[in-house]
Amino acid sequence: MTTTLAQDLRDAAALLASANDVTLLGHVRPDADALGSALALGRALQLRGGVKVRVSVGEPEEMPETLRGLDVGGLYVPASELPESEQLLVALDTPTPGRLGKLAPRVDAVRAAGGDVLVIDHHASNVFFGTKHVVDDTAEATAVLVFALLAELGTELDEPIARCLYAGLVTDTSGFRRARPSTHLMAAKLLEAGVDPDKVVREIVDDHPFAWLPMLSDVLSDARLEPDEAQGFGLAYAVVTLDAARTVRSEEVEAVVDVVRSTREAGVAVVLKEAEPTGPRRRWQVSLRSKGGVDVSAAAGELGGGGHRQAAGCTAEGTADEVLGKLKAALRRAPLL
Ligand code: AMP
Ligand code: MN
Ligand code: MN
């Protein structure tokens, strides 16, 4: 750990320990790292006592069904029900205010009112939009940074806190595929605190209604492989229209990329997920995954998105072919890893 990170953790712990009203925010359409990190830190503060704690995200209103079990203390508040002002805002797993969606204006509002904004994140693209930062792009997950922060706060890990952190760790490392010895040492501490690893992963990653199978069949039958794309690493892609997704939850739509990325002949996988239209053009949320040859965060960045070198995303408007054309062009220019 660098001395700056150690100092940042101490500063963040001091800020949190003296707060009596804390709102923790994850990025829009939160994953297990965003919500798990927020709920773990939120619960740790709640257990210390003397502080009002809320956890929220800009979109959607309700927590994704698969993540609801992480909120043992009932900390989640829909964005529309958050009180107007906060004293301390904590943004987790969120590299830019824009990723807070409709809650983004609160960053400036809190700062203008003299409050603090603590940013805890592991994206290389983090723009340091807070008043205090715990940002480390070598961390496998934001949960790793929260784990270090809880140690600094002297928090004893109970099972719900450990489970939230495990959820973020196991998903952001793609099931410990991207892991260092320290990743497993952290996981060991979480298991010692009582986490049932099989149950957590089953609930968050492996639990889909049967309707997912015909939806997958429909979507994957139109998947394409273009071996020359992505600078010769090969591109596999699939498109999930609103019509194809009508029988399933967002969890099933998000899981499609994990199937597409297993394609042997493709170093890059792309899934276009149609979003509700806000105007005349079709809108897509795009997931990009790389096996390590091409930096997909650079390609996503060209389209106004971001993420990590091996897992990135963006939103785009137009027909699926138009968006795919832009993505292919961006992948031809993306830096190699
Ligand atoms: P996803 O494909 O949604 O699982 O996202 C993979 C990574 O890309 C995560 O680190 C996200 O935070 C990031 N990401 C996804 N969508 C966007 C977006 N529209 N803008 C910026 N970053 C994104
Ligand atoms: Mn995330
Ligand atoms: Mn993350």
Short mmCIF file of C-alpha atoms and ligand atoms in Angstrom, two decimals:
data_model
loop_
_atom_site.label_atom_id
_atom_site.label_comp_id
_atom_site.label_asym_id
_atom_site.label_seq_id
_atom_site.Cartn_x
_atom_site.Cartn_y
_atom_site.Cartn_z
CA MET A 1 0.00 0.00 0.00
CA THR A 2 1.35 3.44 -0.85
CA THR A 3 1.74 5.94 1.96
CA THR A 4 -0.78 8.22 0.26
CA LEU A 5 -3.41 5.48 0.23
CA ALA A 6 -2.71 4.71 3.89
CA GLN A 7 -3.09 8.42 4.71
CA ASP A 8 -6.24 8.68 2.58
CA LEU A 9 -7.72 5.74 4.48
CA ARG A 10 -6.91 7.40 7.81
CA ASP A 11 -8.47 10.71 6.66
CA ALA A 12 -11.57 8.94 5.34
CA ALA A 13 -11.97 6.97 8.58
CA ALA A 14 -11.72 10.16 10.63
CA LEU A 15 -14.32 11.86 8.43
CA LEU A 16 -16.72 8.92 8.75
CA ALA A 17 -16.16 8.50 12.48
CA SER A 18 -17.16 12.12 13.17
CA ALA A 19 -20.25 12.20 10.93
CA ASN A 20 -23.80 11.93 12.26
CA ASP A 21 -25.60 11.83 8.90
CA VAL A 22 -24.15 9.83 6.00
CA THR A 23 -25.61 9.05 2.58
CA LEU A 24 -23.80 6.36 0.60
CA LEU A 25 -24.35 6.19 -3.16
CA GLY A 26 -23.42 3.53 -5.71
CA HIS A 27 -23.41 4.02 -9.47
CA VAL A 28 -26.58 3.73 -11.56
CA ARG A 29 -27.80 0.20 -12.32
CA PRO A 30 -25.68 -0.95 -9.40
CA ASP A 31 -23.70 -4.18 -9.39
CA ALA A 32 -22.69 -6.19 -6.34
CA ASP A 33 -19.50 -4.14 -5.89
CA ALA A 34 -21.30 -0.78 -5.87
CA LEU A 35 -24.16 -1.84 -3.57
CA GLY A 36 -22.20 -4.35 -1.53
CA SER A 37 -19.52 -1.74 -0.77
CA ALA A 38 -22.13 0.89 0.15
CA LEU A 39 -24.16 -1.50 2.32
CA ALA A 40 -21.06 -2.89 4.08
CA LEU A 41 -19.78 0.56 4.99
CA GLY A 42 -23.31 1.73 5.82
CA ARG A 43 -23.86 -1.18 8.21
CA ALA A 44 -20.48 -0.66 9.85
CA LEU A 45 -21.39 2.99 10.55
CA GLN A 46 -24.85 2.03 11.76
CA LEU A 47 -23.39 -0.48 14.23
CA ARG A 48 -21.10 2.23 15.64
CA GLY A 49 -24.27 4.14 16.50
CA GLY A 50 -25.13 7.82 16.72
CA VAL A 51 -25.38 8.26 12.98
CA LYS A 52 -28.20 8.30 10.43
CA VAL A 53 -27.20 6.14 7.44
CA ARG A 54 -28.83 5.81 4.03
CA VAL A 55 -27.80 3.90 0.90
CA SER A 56 -29.17 4.78 -2.54
CA VAL A 57 -28.57 4.85 -6.30
CA GLY A 58 -29.80 7.20 -9.03
CA GLU A 59 -31.47 4.44 -11.01
CA PRO A 60 -33.52 2.25 -10.74
CA GLU A 61 -35.75 3.16 -7.78
CA GLU A 62 -35.74 -0.34 -6.34
CA MET A 63 -32.66 -2.43 -5.61
CA PRO A 64 -32.00 -5.22 -8.12
CA GLU A 65 -33.81 -8.29 -6.77
CA THR A 66 -30.65 -10.43 -6.50
CA LEU A 67 -28.92 -7.83 -4.30
CA ARG A 68 -31.80 -7.20 -1.86
CA GLY A 69 -30.59 -9.91 0.53
CA LEU A 70 -27.44 -7.85 1.16
CA ASP A 71 -29.42 -5.09 2.87
CA VAL A 72 -29.90 -6.79 6.23
CA GLY A 73 -30.30 -3.49 8.10
CA GLY A 74 -32.84 -1.94 5.70
CA LEU A 75 -30.50 0.93 4.78
CA TYR A 76 -31.67 1.29 1.18
CA VAL A 77 -33.75 4.36 0.35
CA PRO A 78 -35.15 4.92 -3.20
CA ALA A 79 -33.59 7.99 -4.83
CA SER A 80 -36.94 9.83 -4.90
CA GLU A 81 -37.23 9.48 -1.11
CA LEU A 82 -33.77 10.75 -0.17
CA PRO A 83 -33.87 13.92 1.95
CA GLU A 84 -32.88 17.07 0.08
CA SER A 85 -29.54 17.73 1.69
CA GLU A 86 -26.74 15.68 3.14
CA GLN A 87 -23.90 16.45 5.47
CA LEU A 88 -21.62 13.72 4.18
CA LEU A 89 -22.06 12.06 0.81
CA VAL A 90 -20.02 8.93 0.03
CA ALA A 91 -19.82 7.87 -3.64
CA LEU A 92 -18.67 4.27 -4.14
CA ASP A 93 -17.47 2.46 -7.28
CA THR A 94 -18.29 5.68 -9.16
CA PRO A 95 -15.55 7.32 -11.29
CA THR A 96 -17.52 10.40 -12.41
CA PRO A 97 -20.50 12.32 -11.00
CA GLY A 98 -22.38 11.38 -14.20
CA ARG A 99 -22.41 7.73 -13.08
CA LEU A 100 -24.60 8.80 -10.16
CA GLY A 101 -27.35 9.47 -12.71
CA LYS A 102 -30.05 11.79 -11.43
CA LEU A 103 -28.30 12.06 -8.05
CA ALA A 104 -25.23 13.66 -9.67
CA PRO A 105 -26.28 17.26 -8.81
CA ARG A 106 -26.03 16.36 -5.11
CA VAL A 107 -22.26 16.33 -5.34
CA ASP A 108 -22.14 20.06 -6.06
CA ALA A 109 -25.02 20.74 -3.69
CA VAL A 110 -23.24 19.09 -0.74
CA ARG A 111 -19.97 20.80 -1.57
CA ALA A 112 -21.70 24.19 -1.95
CA ALA A 113 -23.31 23.72 1.47
CA GLY A 114 -19.88 23.10 3.02
CA GLY A 115 -20.39 19.36 3.41
CA ASP A 116 -17.95 16.64 2.43
CA VAL A 117 -18.02 14.24 -0.51
CA LEU A 118 -15.93 11.12 0.04
CA VAL A 119 -15.12 9.15 -3.13
CA ILE A 120 -14.16 5.47 -2.71
CA ASP A 121 -13.36 3.83 -6.05
CA HIS A 122 -11.06 1.57 -8.08
CA HIS A 123 -11.62 2.94 -11.61
CA ALA A 124 -8.49 4.28 -13.35
CA SER A 125 -10.75 6.89 -14.93
CA ASN A 126 -11.78 8.41 -11.59
CA VAL A 127 -11.90 12.20 -11.88
CA PHE A 128 -11.50 12.92 -8.15
CA PHE A 129 -14.76 14.82 -7.83
CA GLY A 130 -14.96 14.73 -4.04
CA THR A 131 -13.45 16.62 -1.15
CA LYS A 132 -11.74 13.43 0.11
CA HIS A 133 -10.70 10.39 -1.91
CA VAL A 134 -9.81 6.77 -1.38
CA VAL A 135 -9.05 5.84 -4.99
CA ASP A 136 -6.78 2.98 -6.01
CA ASP A 137 -6.98 1.57 -9.52
CA THR A 138 -4.89 -1.44 -8.52
CA ALA A 139 -7.67 -2.60 -6.17
CA GLU A 140 -9.66 -5.49 -7.64
CA ALA A 141 -12.93 -4.04 -6.34
CA THR A 142 -14.22 -1.08 -4.37
CA ALA A 143 -15.03 -3.69 -1.72
CA VAL A 144 -11.26 -4.12 -1.20
CA LEU A 145 -10.95 -0.43 -0.31
CA VAL A 146 -13.98 -0.58 2.01
CA PHE A 147 -12.42 -3.64 3.68
CA ALA A 148 -9.26 -1.59 4.35
CA LEU A 149 -11.35 1.34 5.56
CA LEU A 150 -13.26 -0.86 8.01
CA ALA A 151 -9.94 -2.07 9.42
CA GLU A 152 -8.94 1.56 9.87
CA LEU A 153 -12.25 2.26 11.64
CA GLY A 154 -11.67 -0.73 13.90
CA THR A 155 -14.91 -2.37 12.76
CA GLU A 156 -15.40 -5.99 13.64
CA LEU A 157 -16.72 -7.81 10.57
CA ASP A 158 -20.08 -9.43 11.19
CA GLU A 159 -21.57 -11.85 8.68
CA PRO A 160 -23.77 -9.30 6.81
CA ILE A 161 -20.86 -6.88 6.38
CA ALA A 162 -18.56 -9.70 5.26
CA ARG A 163 -21.20 -11.00 2.85
CA CYS A 164 -21.61 -7.57 1.21
CA LEU A 165 -17.84 -7.32 0.72
CA TYR A 166 -17.58 -10.89 -0.55
CA ALA A 167 -20.33 -10.16 -3.10
CA GLY A 168 -18.33 -7.24 -4.51
CA LEU A 169 -15.05 -9.11 -4.44
CA VAL A 170 -16.25 -12.31 -6.10
CA THR A 171 -18.12 -10.51 -8.89
CA ASP A 172 -15.53 -7.83 -9.73
CA THR A 173 -12.77 -10.46 -9.94
CA SER A 174 -15.03 -12.66 -12.15
CA GLY A 175 -15.01 -15.38 -9.54
CA PHE A 176 -11.39 -14.80 -8.38
CA ARG A 177 -10.04 -15.12 -11.94
CA ARG A 178 -8.31 -11.76 -11.55
CA ALA A 179 -6.86 -12.29 -8.11
CA ARG A 180 -3.65 -11.78 -6.18
CA PRO A 181 -2.60 -13.52 -2.99
CA SER A 182 -4.02 -10.54 -1.07
CA THR A 183 -7.42 -11.08 -2.75
CA HIS A 184 -7.62 -14.56 -1.28
CA LEU A 185 -6.36 -13.36 2.10
CA MET A 186 -9.24 -10.90 2.18
CA ALA A 187 -11.68 -13.64 1.09
CA ALA A 188 -10.35 -15.85 3.90
CA LYS A 189 -11.14 -13.14 6.48
CA LEU A 190 -14.66 -12.81 5.06
CA LEU A 191 -15.24 -16.57 5.27
CA GLU A 192 -13.95 -16.54 8.85
CA ALA A 193 -16.63 -13.92 9.56
CA GLY A 194 -19.26 -16.44 8.51
CA VAL A 195 -19.84 -15.96 4.77
CA ASP A 196 -21.26 -18.98 2.95
CA PRO A 197 -19.53 -18.57 -0.45
CA ASP A 198 -21.71 -21.01 -2.35
CA LYS A 199 -24.92 -19.35 -1.13
CA VAL A 200 -23.74 -15.82 -1.93
CA VAL A 201 -22.65 -16.65 -5.47
CA ARG A 202 -25.73 -18.75 -6.13
CA GLU A 203 -28.03 -15.88 -5.08
CA ILE A 204 -26.18 -13.12 -6.87
CA VAL A 205 -24.73 -14.76 -9.97
CA ASP A 206 -26.27 -18.16 -10.59
CA ASP A 207 -29.96 -17.76 -9.87
CA HIS A 208 -32.10 -17.21 -12.95
CA PRO A 209 -35.75 -17.99 -13.71
CA PHE A 210 -36.37 -20.60 -16.38
CA ALA A 211 -37.51 -17.81 -18.76
CA TRP A 212 -33.81 -16.92 -19.10
CA LEU A 213 -33.17 -20.04 -21.18
CA PRO A 214 -35.56 -19.28 -24.09
CA MET A 215 -34.42 -15.63 -23.94
CA LEU A 216 -30.78 -16.73 -24.19
CA SER A 217 -31.62 -19.07 -27.02
CA ASP A 218 -33.34 -16.25 -28.91
CA VAL A 219 -30.49 -13.77 -28.34
CA LEU A 220 -27.59 -16.17 -28.91
CA SER A 221 -29.04 -17.57 -32.13
CA ASP A 222 -28.27 -14.16 -33.65
CA ALA A 223 -24.83 -13.75 -32.01
CA ARG A 224 -21.97 -13.09 -34.42
CA LEU A 225 -18.26 -13.80 -34.47
CA GLU A 226 -15.96 -11.51 -36.45
CA PRO A 227 -12.46 -12.97 -36.09
CA ASP A 228 -10.66 -10.05 -37.77
CA GLU A 229 -12.18 -7.37 -35.57
CA ALA A 230 -10.64 -6.04 -32.34
CA GLN A 231 -7.24 -5.88 -34.04
CA GLY A 232 -7.29 -9.57 -34.86
CA PHE A 233 -8.21 -10.70 -31.33
CA GLY A 234 -11.72 -11.41 -32.62
CA LEU A 235 -15.07 -9.94 -31.65
CA ALA A 236 -18.15 -11.87 -30.51
CA TYR A 237 -21.34 -9.89 -30.02
CA ALA A 238 -25.02 -10.27 -29.25
CA VAL A 239 -27.95 -7.88 -29.17
CA VAL A 240 -30.69 -7.95 -26.51
CA THR A 241 -33.68 -5.95 -27.69
CA LEU A 242 -36.40 -4.74 -25.33
CA ASP A 243 -38.66 -7.30 -26.97
CA ALA A 244 -36.24 -10.18 -26.28
CA ALA A 245 -35.85 -9.01 -22.67
CA ARG A 246 -39.56 -8.57 -21.92
CA THR A 247 -39.91 -11.90 -20.07
CA VAL A 248 -36.88 -11.48 -17.78
CA ARG A 249 -35.36 -9.16 -15.16
CA SER A 250 -32.35 -6.90 -15.64
CA GLU A 251 -30.24 -9.60 -13.93
CA GLU A 252 -30.83 -11.99 -16.83
CA VAL A 253 -29.99 -9.32 -19.40
CA GLU A 254 -26.75 -8.43 -17.55
CA ALA A 255 -25.75 -12.11 -17.45
CA VAL A 256 -25.73 -12.50 -21.24
CA VAL A 257 -22.24 -11.03 -21.57
CA ASP A 258 -20.85 -13.76 -19.31
CA VAL A 259 -21.94 -16.32 -21.87
CA VAL A 260 -20.74 -14.36 -24.90
CA ARG A 261 -17.32 -13.64 -23.36
CA SER A 262 -16.59 -17.37 -23.07
CA THR A 263 -16.27 -17.60 -26.88
CA ARG A 264 -12.83 -19.06 -27.56
CA GLU A 265 -12.30 -17.33 -30.91
CA ALA A 266 -12.99 -13.85 -29.56
CA GLY A 267 -10.70 -11.73 -27.39
CA VAL A 268 -13.45 -9.14 -27.04
CA ALA A 269 -17.13 -9.66 -26.28
CA VAL A 270 -19.81 -7.02 -26.72
CA VAL A 271 -23.46 -7.11 -25.72
CA LEU A 272 -25.90 -4.39 -26.76
CA LYS A 273 -28.79 -4.11 -24.31
CA GLU A 274 -31.67 -1.99 -25.49
CA ALA A 275 -32.83 0.67 -23.00
CA GLU A 276 -36.24 2.34 -22.78
CA PRO A 277 -36.33 5.08 -25.42
CA THR A 278 -36.21 8.69 -24.27
CA GLY A 279 -36.58 10.10 -27.80
CA PRO A 280 -37.07 8.97 -31.39
CA ARG A 281 -33.83 6.96 -31.60
CA ARG A 282 -33.17 3.56 -30.05
CA ARG A 283 -30.92 3.61 -26.96
CA TRP A 284 -28.46 0.95 -25.88
CA GLN A 285 -26.47 0.17 -22.77
CA VAL A 286 -23.35 -1.63 -23.97
CA SER A 287 -21.16 -4.12 -22.07
CA LEU A 288 -17.64 -4.81 -23.32
CA ARG A 289 -15.32 -7.54 -22.02
CA SER A 290 -11.71 -8.26 -22.98
CA LYS A 291 -9.61 -11.33 -22.34
CA GLY A 292 -6.59 -9.05 -21.94
CA GLY A 293 -5.49 -8.22 -25.50
CA VAL A 294 -7.37 -4.97 -26.06
CA ASP A 295 -8.18 -2.16 -23.61
CA VAL A 296 -11.98 -2.02 -23.85
CA SER A 297 -12.24 0.94 -21.44
CA ALA A 298 -10.58 3.07 -24.15
CA ALA A 299 -13.13 1.90 -26.75
CA ALA A 300 -16.03 2.54 -24.34
CA GLY A 301 -14.47 5.91 -23.52
CA GLU A 302 -14.59 6.94 -27.18
CA LEU A 303 -18.36 6.53 -27.02
CA GLY A 304 -18.60 8.51 -23.79
CA GLY A 305 -18.50 5.54 -21.40
CA GLY A 306 -15.76 4.03 -19.28
CA GLY A 307 -14.87 1.19 -16.95
CA HIS A 308 -11.84 -1.05 -16.61
CA ARG A 309 -9.40 -2.34 -19.21
CA GLN A 310 -11.07 -5.76 -19.26
CA ALA A 311 -14.67 -4.77 -18.41
CA ALA A 312 -16.21 -1.56 -19.66
CA GLY A 313 -19.49 -0.06 -20.79
CA CYS A 314 -21.16 2.89 -22.46
CA THR A 315 -24.54 4.09 -23.62
CA ALA A 316 -25.22 4.87 -27.27
CA GLU A 317 -28.09 5.88 -29.55
CA GLY A 318 -29.03 4.67 -33.02
CA THR A 319 -29.68 1.33 -34.67
CA ALA A 320 -27.81 -1.70 -33.37
CA ASP A 321 -25.73 -1.72 -36.57
CA GLU A 322 -24.78 1.93 -36.17
CA VAL A 323 -23.67 1.37 -32.59
CA LEU A 324 -21.76 -1.80 -33.51
CA GLY A 325 -20.04 0.10 -36.33
CA LYS A 326 -18.85 2.77 -33.87
CA LEU A 327 -17.70 0.14 -31.38
CA LYS A 328 -15.75 -1.79 -34.02
CA ALA A 329 -14.03 1.40 -35.16
CA ALA A 330 -13.15 2.28 -31.55
CA LEU A 331 -11.83 -1.25 -30.93
CA ARG A 332 -9.55 -0.92 -33.99
CA ARG A 333 -7.95 2.13 -32.34
CA ALA A 334 -7.91 0.94 -28.73
CA PRO A 335 -4.54 0.44 -27.01
CA LEU A 336 -3.28 -3.10 -26.66
CA LEU A 337 -2.64 -4.42 -23.17
P1 AMP B 1 -21.14 -3.57 -17.11
O1 AMP B 1 -20.87 -4.06 -18.48
O2 AMP B 1 -22.40 -2.76 -17.00
O3 AMP B 1 -21.04 -4.67 -16.09
O4 AMP B 1 -19.97 -2.55 -16.75
C1 AMP B 1 -18.62 -2.88 -16.81
C2 AMP B 1 -17.79 -1.70 -16.34
O5 AMP B 1 -18.00 -0.58 -17.18
C3 AMP B 1 -18.09 -1.21 -14.93
O6 AMP B 1 -16.88 -0.83 -14.32
C4 AMP B 1 -18.97 -0.02 -15.13
O7 AMP B 1 -18.83 0.91 -14.09
C5 AMP B 1 -18.49 0.54 -16.46
N1 AMP B 1 -19.61 1.11 -17.22
C6 AMP B 1 -20.70 0.44 -17.66
N2 AMP B 1 -21.53 1.25 -18.32
C7 AMP B 1 -20.96 2.48 -18.30
C8 AMP B 1 -21.36 3.76 -18.82
N3 AMP B 1 -22.51 3.95 -19.48
N4 AMP B 1 -20.52 4.81 -18.60
C9 AMP B 1 -19.35 4.65 -17.93
N5 AMP B 1 -18.93 3.45 -17.42
C10 AMP B 1 -19.72 2.39 -17.60
MN MN B 2 -19.50 -1.42 -10.52
MN MN B 3 -16.17 -2.21 -9.01
#
